[in-house]
XYZ file of C-alpha atoms in Angstrom:
566
model
C 0.000 0.000 0.000
C 1.329 3.393 1.042
C 4.703 1.932 2.098
C 5.238 0.481 -1.387
C 4.250 3.823 -2.890
C 6.992 5.583 -0.879
C 9.605 3.313 -2.491
C 8.037 3.699 -5.930
C 8.044 7.467 -5.558
C 11.834 7.495 -5.032
C 12.405 5.236 -8.049
C 9.984 7.176 -10.242
C 11.254 10.617 -9.190
C 14.909 9.597 -9.579
C 14.344 7.980 -12.975
C 12.471 11.076 -14.210
C 15.278 13.358 -13.029
C 17.865 11.146 -14.730
C 15.858 11.065 -17.968
C 15.447 14.851 -17.833
C 19.260 15.190 -17.713
C 19.417 16.748 -14.249
C 23.222 16.797 -13.804
C 23.556 16.394 -10.016
C 21.280 14.657 -7.487
C 21.957 14.685 -3.739
C 20.631 11.887 -1.505
C 20.998 12.537 2.238
C 21.085 9.037 3.798
C 23.290 6.566 5.675
C 22.104 3.677 3.515
C 24.638 3.652 0.685
C 24.128 0.004 -0.191
C 20.341 0.246 -0.428
C 20.595 3.401 -2.560
C 23.121 1.748 -4.912
C 20.858 -1.314 -5.274
C 17.861 0.916 -6.044
C 19.839 2.919 -8.624
C 20.994 -0.360 -10.229
C 17.356 -1.407 -10.592
C 16.536 1.948 -12.224
C 19.602 1.838 -14.520
C 18.590 -1.398 -16.293
C 14.814 -0.854 -16.438
C 13.931 0.566 -19.878
C 10.406 1.392 -18.718
C 11.797 3.581 -15.965
C 14.798 5.191 -17.628
C 14.454 4.577 -21.408
C 18.251 4.423 -22.002
C 19.917 1.746 -19.851
C 23.116 2.895 -18.147
C 26.199 1.632 -16.389
C 26.416 2.304 -12.651
C 29.762 3.366 -11.139
C 30.611 4.319 -7.562
C 33.451 6.487 -6.296
C 35.073 7.004 -2.890
C 38.250 8.712 -1.726
C 39.523 5.306 -0.548
C 38.606 2.942 -3.404
C 38.369 5.287 -6.352
C 36.098 4.208 -9.225
C 34.286 0.876 -9.241
C 31.966 -0.436 -11.937
C 28.920 -1.716 -10.029
C 26.647 -2.615 -12.941
C 27.392 -2.925 -16.654
C 24.315 -2.468 -18.824
C 25.934 -1.520 -22.152
C 27.769 -3.577 -24.736
C 31.055 -1.744 -24.241
C 31.231 -0.375 -20.714
C 34.807 0.799 -21.136
C 37.646 -0.014 -18.820
C 37.808 1.787 -15.505
C 41.240 2.589 -14.151
C 41.077 2.654 -10.352
C 44.676 3.764 -9.849
C 44.194 7.479 -10.574
C 40.551 8.270 -10.003
C 40.833 8.403 -6.192
C 41.652 12.057 -6.754
C 38.261 13.864 -6.866
C 39.252 16.177 -9.727
C 40.550 13.301 -11.848
C 37.327 11.450 -11.066
C 35.325 14.420 -12.366
C 37.534 14.506 -15.481
C 36.717 10.823 -15.989
C 32.973 11.549 -15.670
C 33.285 14.329 -18.268
C 35.146 12.144 -20.779
C 33.270 8.861 -20.225
C 31.652 7.799 -23.490
C 28.889 5.471 -22.285
C 25.473 6.179 -20.714
C 26.173 6.096 -16.967
C 25.117 7.005 -13.453
C 28.018 7.903 -11.151
C 27.447 7.649 -7.382
C 29.947 9.695 -5.349
C 30.046 8.797 -1.654
C 30.817 11.319 1.104
C 31.459 14.248 -1.223
C 30.167 16.482 1.611
C 33.722 16.460 3.026
C 34.934 18.207 -0.132
C 32.010 20.610 0.135
C 33.242 21.846 3.530
C 31.328 19.418 5.739
C 34.350 18.108 7.649
C 33.553 20.370 10.662
C 36.542 22.557 9.810
C 34.636 24.211 7.007
C 37.493 23.696 4.519
C 35.939 23.161 1.096
C 37.791 21.933 -2.003
C 37.099 24.981 -4.190
C 38.805 23.462 -7.237
C 36.439 20.462 -7.147
C 33.437 22.739 -6.639
C 34.495 24.863 -9.634
C 35.065 21.715 -11.682
C 31.525 20.571 -10.861
C 30.112 23.916 -12.029
C 31.973 23.500 -15.290
C 30.756 19.892 -15.576
C 27.030 20.613 -15.063
C 26.261 22.078 -18.553
C 28.435 19.402 -20.228
C 26.409 16.598 -18.586
C 23.178 18.193 -19.807
C 24.383 18.272 -23.412
C 26.583 15.155 -23.650
C 25.856 12.741 -26.493
C 25.274 9.906 -23.995
C 23.142 10.526 -20.861
C 25.293 10.830 -17.730
C 24.365 11.904 -14.197
C 26.184 12.282 -10.883
C 24.510 11.322 -7.574
C 26.034 12.457 -4.270
C 25.251 10.120 -1.359
C 26.070 11.401 2.103
C 24.812 10.999 5.713
C 24.625 14.787 6.070
C 23.392 17.537 3.775
C 26.199 19.951 2.875
C 25.767 21.860 -0.356
C 27.966 24.825 -1.319
C 26.093 27.861 -2.577
C 27.816 27.596 -5.962
C 26.125 24.237 -6.665
C 22.662 24.901 -5.265
C 21.105 25.766 -8.639
C 22.516 22.693 -10.374
C 21.778 20.138 -7.645
C 18.434 18.490 -6.832
C 17.919 16.984 -3.379
C 16.074 13.648 -3.436
C 14.538 12.162 -0.291
C 15.278 8.494 0.373
C 12.882 6.975 2.888
C 13.904 4.602 5.645
C 13.109 0.915 5.007
C 9.438 -0.025 4.909
C 7.951 -2.738 7.117
C 8.134 -5.117 4.131
C 11.864 -4.368 3.659
C 12.553 -5.115 7.322
C 10.379 -8.222 7.211
C 12.551 -9.565 4.366
C 15.672 -9.037 6.510
C 14.060 -10.912 9.403
C 12.838 -13.768 7.192
C 16.262 -14.104 5.528
C 17.927 -14.255 8.956
C 15.513 -16.856 10.317
C 15.783 -18.907 7.097
C 19.594 -18.837 7.200
C 19.579 -20.109 10.795
C 16.625 -22.493 10.618
C 18.863 -25.596 10.345
C 21.120 -24.581 13.235
C 20.433 -26.977 16.170
C 21.477 -24.299 18.692
C 18.878 -21.787 17.500
C 15.091 -21.852 17.922
C 12.741 -19.729 15.831
C 9.383 -19.369 17.615
C 7.514 -16.818 15.489
C 4.185 -16.944 13.681
C 3.264 -14.593 10.821
C 1.615 -12.057 13.133
C 4.662 -11.940 15.437
C 7.028 -11.529 12.472
C 4.913 -8.561 11.406
C 5.031 -7.167 14.966
C 8.834 -7.403 15.156
C 9.192 -5.788 11.732
C 6.898 -2.915 12.707
C 8.804 -2.447 15.971
C 12.045 -2.138 13.974
C 10.595 0.495 11.645
C 12.752 3.608 11.856
C 15.989 1.623 11.830
C 18.181 1.351 8.739
C 18.526 -2.091 7.131
C 21.903 -2.579 8.852
C 20.531 -1.475 12.233
C 17.529 -3.801 11.889
C 19.781 -6.692 10.890
C 22.043 -5.995 13.880
C 19.038 -5.891 16.227
C 17.661 -9.218 14.957
C 21.111 -10.846 15.060
C 21.656 -9.636 18.628
C 18.245 -11.002 19.652
C 19.173 -14.336 18.109
C 22.549 -14.752 19.821
C 21.338 -13.456 23.200
C 19.646 -16.721 24.184
C 19.512 -18.737 20.969
C 15.762 -18.091 20.671
C 13.979 -15.706 18.328
C 10.489 -14.965 19.643
C 8.145 -12.072 20.396
C 10.013 -11.315 23.652
C 12.838 -9.934 21.503
C 10.826 -6.720 21.067
C 12.863 -5.429 24.027
C 16.142 -5.825 22.085
C 14.717 -3.845 19.162
C 13.638 -1.076 21.552
C 17.184 -0.930 22.900
C 18.551 -0.548 19.364
C 16.155 2.356 18.832
C 17.487 3.902 22.039
C 20.900 4.068 20.362
C 19.459 6.392 17.704
C 18.114 8.672 20.443
C 21.358 8.656 22.424
C 23.306 9.718 19.351
C 20.883 12.577 18.708
C 21.684 14.659 21.822
C 18.471 16.728 21.762
C 16.033 13.942 22.662
C 16.066 11.779 25.781
C 14.410 8.370 26.132
C 12.383 8.133 29.354
C 11.817 4.660 30.782
C 8.708 4.288 32.916
C 5.985 1.786 33.771
C 3.412 4.295 34.977
C -0.085 3.480 33.731
C -3.051 5.819 33.245
C -4.839 4.029 36.096
C -2.008 5.192 38.392
C -2.780 8.862 37.736
C -5.458 10.153 40.083
C -8.406 12.105 38.662
C -8.466 13.842 35.255
C -11.071 11.372 33.992
C -12.212 13.650 31.139
C -8.682 13.679 29.732
C -8.336 9.917 30.266
C -11.591 9.229 28.387
C -10.434 11.446 25.530
C -7.151 9.525 25.335
C -8.825 6.101 25.515
C -10.987 7.006 22.498
C -7.832 7.629 20.463
C -5.861 4.603 21.619
C -7.518 2.308 19.075
C -6.644 4.681 16.215
C -3.079 5.092 17.471
C -1.429 2.385 15.364
C -4.326 1.359 13.145
C -6.144 4.461 11.885
C -9.313 3.268 10.211
C -9.394 3.455 6.409
C -13.144 2.968 6.531
C -13.575 6.030 8.748
C -10.754 7.897 6.941
C -9.085 8.809 10.248
C -5.586 10.299 10.561
C -3.135 9.491 13.355
C -3.898 11.551 16.501
C -1.617 14.630 16.544
C -1.314 15.345 20.261
C -2.476 17.441 23.206
C -1.410 20.640 24.913
C -1.945 20.365 28.680
C -1.829 23.534 30.744
C -2.865 24.303 34.307
C -1.806 24.555 37.922
C 1.744 23.260 38.616
C 1.906 19.934 40.455
C -1.461 18.625 39.273
C -0.333 15.752 37.038
C 0.514 17.213 33.624
C 3.875 15.442 33.336
C 2.474 12.230 34.845
C -0.096 12.058 32.058
C 2.647 12.179 29.397
C 4.412 9.236 31.045
C 1.172 7.316 31.512
C 0.144 7.671 27.840
C 3.469 6.132 26.822
C 3.005 3.061 29.033
C -0.688 2.591 28.200
C -0.184 2.912 24.449
C 3.011 0.798 24.589
C 5.022 3.469 22.782
C 8.499 4.886 23.451
C 8.502 8.145 25.452
C 10.907 10.763 24.108
C 11.516 13.903 26.137
C 12.293 16.844 23.881
C 14.266 19.649 25.527
C 13.796 22.494 23.034
C 16.490 24.522 24.824
C 19.097 22.005 23.610
C 18.318 22.733 19.965
C 19.740 26.237 20.194
C 23.390 26.565 19.209
C 25.772 29.474 18.623
C 26.751 28.194 15.145
C 24.785 29.782 12.297
C 22.140 27.378 11.018
C 22.837 24.750 13.691
C 19.692 25.468 15.716
C 17.417 24.923 12.725
C 19.348 21.770 11.790
C 19.040 20.470 15.379
C 15.264 20.951 15.250
C 15.050 19.104 11.942
C 17.216 16.285 13.301
C 15.066 15.976 16.453
C 11.903 15.752 14.343
C 13.539 13.261 11.972
C 14.682 11.096 14.898
C 11.213 11.138 16.501
C 9.695 10.010 13.209
C 12.401 7.360 12.798
C 11.627 5.729 16.165
C 7.854 6.098 15.801
C 5.416 4.996 17.083
C 6.383 7.212 19.992
C 5.141 9.856 22.422
C 7.071 13.132 22.084
C 6.891 14.898 25.448
C 7.751 18.612 25.561
C 7.756 19.765 29.184
C 7.126 23.468 29.864
C 7.010 24.288 26.165
C 6.655 28.012 26.863
C 10.221 28.143 28.221
C 11.634 26.494 25.109
C 10.327 29.281 22.887
C 10.834 32.141 25.341
C 13.139 33.984 22.892
C 10.452 34.460 20.220
C 9.943 38.131 21.012
C 13.638 38.775 21.488
C 15.240 40.283 18.421
C 18.721 39.686 19.857
C 19.016 36.212 18.318
C 18.639 37.415 14.691
C 15.386 35.492 14.276
C 16.811 32.051 15.136
C 14.045 31.322 17.675
C 11.371 32.307 15.161
C 12.830 30.052 12.471
C 13.153 27.088 14.852
C 9.609 27.706 16.088
C 8.387 27.963 12.482
C 9.950 24.587 11.621
C 8.287 23.019 14.654
C 4.856 24.530 13.874
C 4.968 23.402 10.253
C 5.815 19.861 11.327
C 3.029 19.849 13.951
C 0.547 20.897 11.281
C 1.728 18.585 8.509
C 2.912 15.421 10.289
C 1.087 12.257 9.346
C 2.970 9.485 11.170
C 2.416 7.996 14.651
C 4.238 10.645 16.714
C 1.847 11.818 19.448
C 2.994 15.164 20.907
C 2.232 15.875 24.571
C 3.191 19.453 25.427
C 2.795 20.807 28.955
C 2.770 24.462 29.998
C 2.547 26.301 33.317
C 2.754 29.924 32.173
C 0.190 30.134 29.389
C 0.735 33.888 28.931
C 4.091 33.069 27.314
C 2.570 30.656 24.794
C 2.563 32.007 21.201
C -1.004 32.201 19.825
C 0.050 30.281 16.667
C 0.732 27.220 18.819
C -2.842 27.036 20.048
C -4.556 27.206 16.702
C -6.680 24.171 15.806
C -4.719 21.728 13.703
C -1.506 21.996 15.722
C -2.909 19.930 18.604
C -6.081 17.855 18.668
C -7.154 19.495 21.940
C -6.036 21.847 24.722
C -6.772 20.618 28.254
C -6.765 22.591 31.473
C -5.727 20.776 34.667
C -7.088 22.504 37.787
C -6.626 21.848 41.494
C -7.967 18.346 42.233
C -11.574 18.059 43.420
C -12.553 16.057 46.537
C -13.078 12.884 44.478
C -9.763 13.380 42.692
C -7.938 13.917 45.996
C -9.491 10.657 47.236
C -8.036 8.873 44.207
C -4.618 10.503 44.683
C -4.515 9.687 48.408
C -5.583 6.092 47.711
C -2.865 5.641 45.094
C -0.035 7.057 47.221
C -1.081 5.482 50.513
C -1.506 2.009 49.009
C 1.775 2.391 47.148
C 3.789 3.397 50.238
C 2.015 2.273 53.422
C 1.845 -1.473 54.038
C -0.579 -3.013 56.549
C 2.195 -3.817 59.065
C 2.978 -0.134 59.681
C -0.654 1.002 60.039
C -1.728 1.951 63.570
C -5.141 1.489 65.232
C -6.328 5.001 64.395
C -4.909 4.849 60.862
C -6.295 2.062 58.708
C -6.678 2.397 54.944
C -10.425 2.607 54.405
C -12.943 4.964 52.841
C -13.441 6.912 56.085
C -9.709 7.630 56.443
C -9.289 8.617 52.778
C -12.361 10.900 52.894
C -11.170 12.644 56.069
C -7.713 13.320 54.609
C -9.206 14.518 51.326
C -11.477 16.972 53.137
C -8.551 18.327 55.150
C -6.509 18.970 51.987
C -8.967 21.159 50.114
C -6.990 23.363 47.714
C -3.925 21.076 47.666
C -2.289 20.021 44.395
C -1.629 16.360 43.612
C 2.078 16.845 44.300
C 1.277 18.391 47.699
C -0.976 15.434 48.563
C 1.901 13.071 47.736
C 4.250 15.091 49.945
C 1.768 14.870 52.843
C 1.978 11.061 52.635
C 5.788 11.127 52.420
C 6.137 13.618 55.303
C 3.878 11.469 57.501
C 6.051 8.436 56.822
C 9.208 10.379 57.675
C 7.604 11.420 60.969
C 6.716 7.821 61.907
C 10.022 6.374 60.725
C 12.114 8.910 62.658
C 10.443 7.672 65.876
C 10.473 3.978 64.809
C 6.727 3.529 65.195
C 3.578 2.922 63.162
C 1.906 5.663 61.144
C -0.820 7.617 62.977
C -3.542 9.923 61.735
C -1.875 12.737 63.712
C 1.151 12.456 61.413
C -1.053 13.326 58.443
C -2.898 16.113 60.250
C 0.430 17.642 61.294
C 1.857 17.404 57.764
C -1.286 19.029 56.332
C -1.228 21.785 58.947
C 2.348 22.775 58.160
C 1.862 22.763 54.375
C 1.090 26.108 52.775
C -0.499 25.030 49.477
C 0.141 26.628 46.110
C -3.484 27.794 46.086
C -2.558 30.152 48.941
C 0.876 31.296 47.807
C -0.086 31.758 44.149
C -3.800 32.537 44.300
C -3.557 35.360 41.737
C -1.654 33.157 39.279
C -4.275 30.411 39.585
C -7.055 32.930 39.064
C -5.316 34.203 35.915
C -4.858 30.620 34.629
C -8.560 29.912 35.112
C -9.648 33.081 33.344
C -7.464 32.175 30.357
C -8.684 28.565 30.256
C -12.361 29.437 30.607
C -12.931 29.764 26.838
C -9.714 28.363 25.403
C -9.360 24.910 26.974
C -11.342 21.838 27.953
C -11.326 20.934 31.628
C -9.567 17.649 32.373
C -12.120 17.018 35.146
C -15.764 16.062 34.339
C -18.583 18.595 34.667
C -20.420 16.815 37.498
C -17.344 17.033 39.760
C -16.626 20.695 39.017
C -19.824 21.853 40.663
C -18.412 20.551 43.954
C -16.293 23.660 44.487
C -14.576 26.461 42.656
C -11.916 28.837 43.720
C -12.670 32.498 44.318
C -10.152 35.230 43.592
C -9.872 35.730 47.324
C -8.616 32.797 49.337
C -9.470 32.921 52.972
C -7.668 30.995 55.635
C -8.917 29.393 58.802
C -8.029 31.331 61.918
C -5.559 29.225 63.828
C -2.583 30.116 65.907
C -0.134 29.265 63.095
C -2.266 31.036 60.473
C -1.707 27.941 58.288
C -4.958 26.416 57.161
C -6.539 25.188 53.971
C -8.287 27.639 51.682
C -12.051 28.010 51.480
C -13.057 27.475 47.900
C -16.016 29.277 46.436
C -16.883 30.216 42.899
C -14.987 30.096 39.442
C -13.019 27.194 38.055
C -11.539 27.508 34.581
C -11.943 25.423 31.466
C -14.897 24.462 29.287
C -16.874 21.749 31.037
C -17.283 19.283 28.179
C -17.969 15.613 28.840
C -16.485 12.853 26.678
């Protein structure tokens, strides 16, 4: 289907460019061997290219090599002199047969050796060669293959960049089948895979090059002598290598499930409705892959937890994208870093791309001091958000929504914007239940502190206005209190911890009010409508009169966010 079409599009585009006498093509890819094999297929297919051609490769180390002879008299290739790039270009100019020349790693001569030292004589020679290739009696073309895109300004008008896609699932499946077939007679190796599991392993390896996929499968095979569905873990580890080499993205390992995040049931329902379409978007319903969500709200109320939980529930890799790392002092490097990060995320898809506190990453947008670098990087990111079609689900979180650029919140960038408010009574019950059951075992519970509905309700009522993070800290502080005195946990420990906690709803009441006013028309509340009527926070937060002047706030009227139900 679409995967086959991607391959066909490269063959068809390349063959059309070769037929049209485009002198220079540039393919930015690590996969030299696969590109050479594809070009060899094109070179001998009269339906694709009309005039069949010889295929020659060139490197600084091996010089010229005839890869494929498709003419009656291919001519002799002398490999002793053509290691010199200028002599190689002379050879191309004087060669008297139809041919496609593939030059590997020419980017070094273009100034891509990190020292910026270009071979200006070779560049000039290429400029002289371009019109001669267009008008030569026999069709000849030169293809540059390189793992990085470096193109001197002098050659930009004569060179066409051609995209070469990573291997399709079918390509990877062939590698896996060839490996299992080659080892099927080995008594020390067991192959325990059915057709569905072979397909699963191949899909898991999508995003790897052919060599990387082959390495991953070979490693899985030698690890224990068994190739089965459990080897998915090995493939994930190979994908981690791609991320580690990137430098801008970070792979986050976690086993947190959505059921382990307290409250936010509206958001959870919304996510569960998209889980089915995550890897298998319906052709019948003509559905695209889900794009992602922007989650804003009160700090400490579970925004980052949700990102981690989606990853575990959807069984997808979680990549943390630190936008600050994309910015570099070298001209053009920041934009290149953004493109590389996006390319890597797509390569290891299906994945969750988590951007924490996105407003800080683009804080320089209104600062003219960076010569527009921030705006260009932001523009690249926005375009990708709008146009992306693959299974990369973006989860962006934000605390300070006033710093968010309006372009980011336009429909089409994200599927939805959710507002996470202070947890309601029911949500605090869930959060307390999760943390208490996770940390407090029955053997350290005292007579007046037993985990039951009465205890959870009492604690939840006492912590009105607390964030989820503050509720967790109450549990931890209570345990510290009991442990320091080598005794069981008592209810007094919790009451004391609550009493001496000044919640964010007190210290940042104006900020929370501002967040709610912003979210009222712009975002959907992550909490269901029937729970929101329980309480809402007024602009004025009153405190109980006690001797320490440290109580919980009284909540009255105006929570933020549209109260839609899913």
